[in-house]
PDB file of C-alpha atoms and ligand atoms in Angstrom:
ATOM      1  CA  LYS A   1      18.171  24.177 -11.404  1.00  0.00           C
ATOM      2  CA  PRO A   2      17.978  20.605 -12.794  1.00  0.00           C
ATOM      3  CA  MET A   3      15.244  18.375 -11.473  1.00  0.00           C
ATOM      4  CA  VAL A   4      16.434  15.192  -9.759  1.00  0.00           C
ATOM      5  CA  VAL A   5      14.280  12.168 -10.527  1.00  0.00           C
ATOM      6  CA  VAL A   6      14.570   9.273  -8.098  1.00  0.00           C
ATOM      7  CA  LYS A   7      13.282   5.896  -9.232  1.00  0.00           C
ATOM      8  CA  ALA A   8      11.540   4.879  -6.035  1.00  0.00           C
ATOM      9  CA  GLU A   9      10.327   1.563  -7.435  1.00  0.00           C
ATOM     10  CA  ALA A  10      13.822   0.110  -7.245  1.00  0.00           C
ATOM     11  CA  GLN A  11      13.832  -0.292  -3.471  1.00  0.00           C
ATOM     12  CA  PRO A  12      11.558  -1.837  -0.856  1.00  0.00           C
ATOM     13  CA  ILE A  13       9.783   0.679   1.369  1.00  0.00           C
ATOM     14  CA  ASN A  14       9.213  -1.802   4.172  1.00  0.00           C
ATOM     15  CA  PRO A  15      12.564  -2.788   5.714  1.00  0.00           C
ATOM     16  CA  GLU A  16      11.270  -4.575   8.818  1.00  0.00           C
ATOM     17  CA  ILE A  17       7.517  -4.797   9.383  1.00  0.00           C
ATOM     18  CA  ARG A  18       6.135  -8.393   9.366  1.00  0.00           C
ATOM     19  CA  LYS A  19       8.635  -9.533   6.735  1.00  0.00           C
ATOM     20  CA  SER A  20       7.674 -13.171   7.321  1.00  0.00           C
ATOM     21  CA  GLU A  21       4.330 -12.445   5.634  1.00  0.00           C
ATOM     22  CA  GLU A  22       3.999 -12.506   1.845  1.00  0.00           C
ATOM     23  CA  LYS A  23       1.981  -9.272   1.927  1.00  0.00           C
ATOM     24  CA  VAL A  24       1.186  -6.971   4.844  1.00  0.00           C
ATOM     25  CA  VAL A  25      -2.533  -6.249   4.613  1.00  0.00           C
ATOM     26  CA  ASP A  26      -4.659  -4.975   7.496  1.00  0.00           C
ATOM     27  CA  SER A  27      -8.408  -4.585   7.852  1.00  0.00           C
ATOM     28  CA  VAL A  28     -10.392  -2.260  10.084  1.00  0.00           C
ATOM     29  CA  VAL A  29     -14.126  -2.728  10.537  1.00  0.00           C
ATOM     30  CA  VAL A  30     -15.932   0.596  10.910  1.00  0.00           C
ATOM     31  CA  SER A  31     -19.647   1.010  11.557  1.00  0.00           C
ATOM     32  CA  GLU A  32     -20.047   4.459   9.966  1.00  0.00           C
ATOM     33  CA  LEU A  33     -18.784   4.293   6.381  1.00  0.00           C
ATOM     34  CA  SER A  34     -20.634   5.350   3.247  1.00  0.00           C
ATOM     35  CA  LYS A  35     -19.180   2.474   1.176  1.00  0.00           C
ATOM     36  CA  PRO A  36     -18.878  -1.221   2.124  1.00  0.00           C
ATOM     37  CA  LEU A  37     -15.129  -1.265   1.367  1.00  0.00           C
ATOM     38  CA  THR A  38     -12.424   1.371   0.897  1.00  0.00           C
ATOM     39  CA  VAL A  39      -8.862   0.250   0.088  1.00  0.00           C
ATOM     40  CA  TYR A  40      -6.030   2.636   0.992  1.00  0.00           C
ATOM     41  CA  CYS A  41      -2.561   2.454  -0.533  1.00  0.00           C
ATOM     42  CA  ARG A  42       0.442   1.935   1.761  1.00  0.00           C
ATOM     43  CA  CYS A  43       3.082   1.363  -0.904  1.00  0.00           C
ATOM     44  CA  TRP A  44       3.091   4.952  -2.248  1.00  0.00           C
ATOM     45  CA  ARG A  45       3.021   3.632  -5.832  1.00  0.00           C
ATOM     46  CA  SER A  46      -0.695   3.944  -6.585  1.00  0.00           C
ATOM     47  CA  GLY A  47      -1.789   6.048  -9.540  1.00  0.00           C
ATOM     48  CA  THR A  48      -4.984   6.777  -7.604  1.00  0.00           C
ATOM     49  CA  PHE A  49      -3.344   7.588  -4.261  1.00  0.00           C
ATOM     50  CA  PRO A  50      -4.518   7.581  -1.504  1.00  0.00           C
ATOM     51  CA  LEU A  51      -6.583   4.687  -2.840  1.00  0.00           C
ATOM     52  CA  CYS A  52      -4.918   1.394  -3.824  1.00  0.00           C
ATOM     53  CA  ASP A  53      -4.945   0.571  -7.539  1.00  0.00           C
ATOM     54  CA  GLY A  54      -3.053  -2.713  -7.274  1.00  0.00           C
ATOM     55  CA  SER A  55       0.358  -1.186  -8.042  1.00  0.00           C
ATOM     56  CA  HIS A  56       1.758  -2.846  -4.905  1.00  0.00           C
ATOM     57  CA  VAL A  57       1.840  -6.140  -6.814  1.00  0.00           C
ATOM     58  CA  LYS A  58       4.319  -4.768  -9.367  1.00  0.00           C
ATOM     59  CA  HIS A  59       6.329  -3.031  -6.628  1.00  0.00           C
ATOM     60  CA  ASN A  60       6.544  -6.209  -4.521  1.00  0.00           C
ATOM     61  CA  LYS A  61       7.594  -8.275  -7.531  1.00  0.00           C
ATOM     62  CA  ALA A  62      10.287  -5.781  -8.579  1.00  0.00           C
ATOM     63  CA  THR A  63      11.769  -5.258  -5.120  1.00  0.00           C
ATOM     64  CA  GLY A  64      10.994  -8.356  -3.051  1.00  0.00           C
ATOM     65  CA  ASP A  65       8.937  -6.146  -0.748  1.00  0.00           C
ATOM     66  CA  ASN A  66       5.722  -7.276   0.931  1.00  0.00           C
ATOM     67  CA  VAL A  67       3.586  -4.150   1.200  1.00  0.00           C
ATOM     68  CA  GLY A  68      -0.176  -4.239   0.814  1.00  0.00           C
ATOM     69  CA  PRO A  69      -3.185  -2.004   1.388  1.00  0.00           C
ATOM     70  CA  LEU A  70      -5.281  -1.054   4.405  1.00  0.00           C
ATOM     71  CA  LEU A  71      -8.867  -2.215   4.013  1.00  0.00           C
ATOM     72  CA  LEU A  72     -11.643  -0.230   5.683  1.00  0.00           C
ATOM     73  CA  LYS A  73     -14.731  -2.412   5.871  1.00  0.00           C
ATOM     74  CA  LYS A  74     -18.199  -1.267   6.817  1.00  0.00           C
ATOM     75  CA  GLN A  75     -19.604  -3.209   9.753  1.00  0.00           C
TER      76      GLN A  75
HETATM   77 FE1  FES B   1      -0.261   0.784  -2.948  1.00  0.00          FE
HETATM   78 FE2  FES B   1      -1.960  -1.177  -3.403  1.00  0.00          FE
HETATM   79  S1  FES B   1      -1.274   0.303  -4.774  1.00  0.00           S
HETATM   80  S2  FES B   1      -1.002  -0.705  -1.569  1.00  0.00           S
END
């Protein structure tokens, strides 16, 4: 059976959420974290998923999308 490869980078993954913003980034402050900052990918393009590796920048530029990571910050 032939494998079907879909080039996901060609399309935005965010059709409607906060499209007036250049990049949708959210932060959550948590008191019990082992590290001061953990950055989670929400564009599904990261080579280090589930952590963000900055690939959202290339994805946004190629598609006109505005996705960005979720930041977990230690309180
Ligand atoms: Fe996906 Fe940064 S690489 S949000």
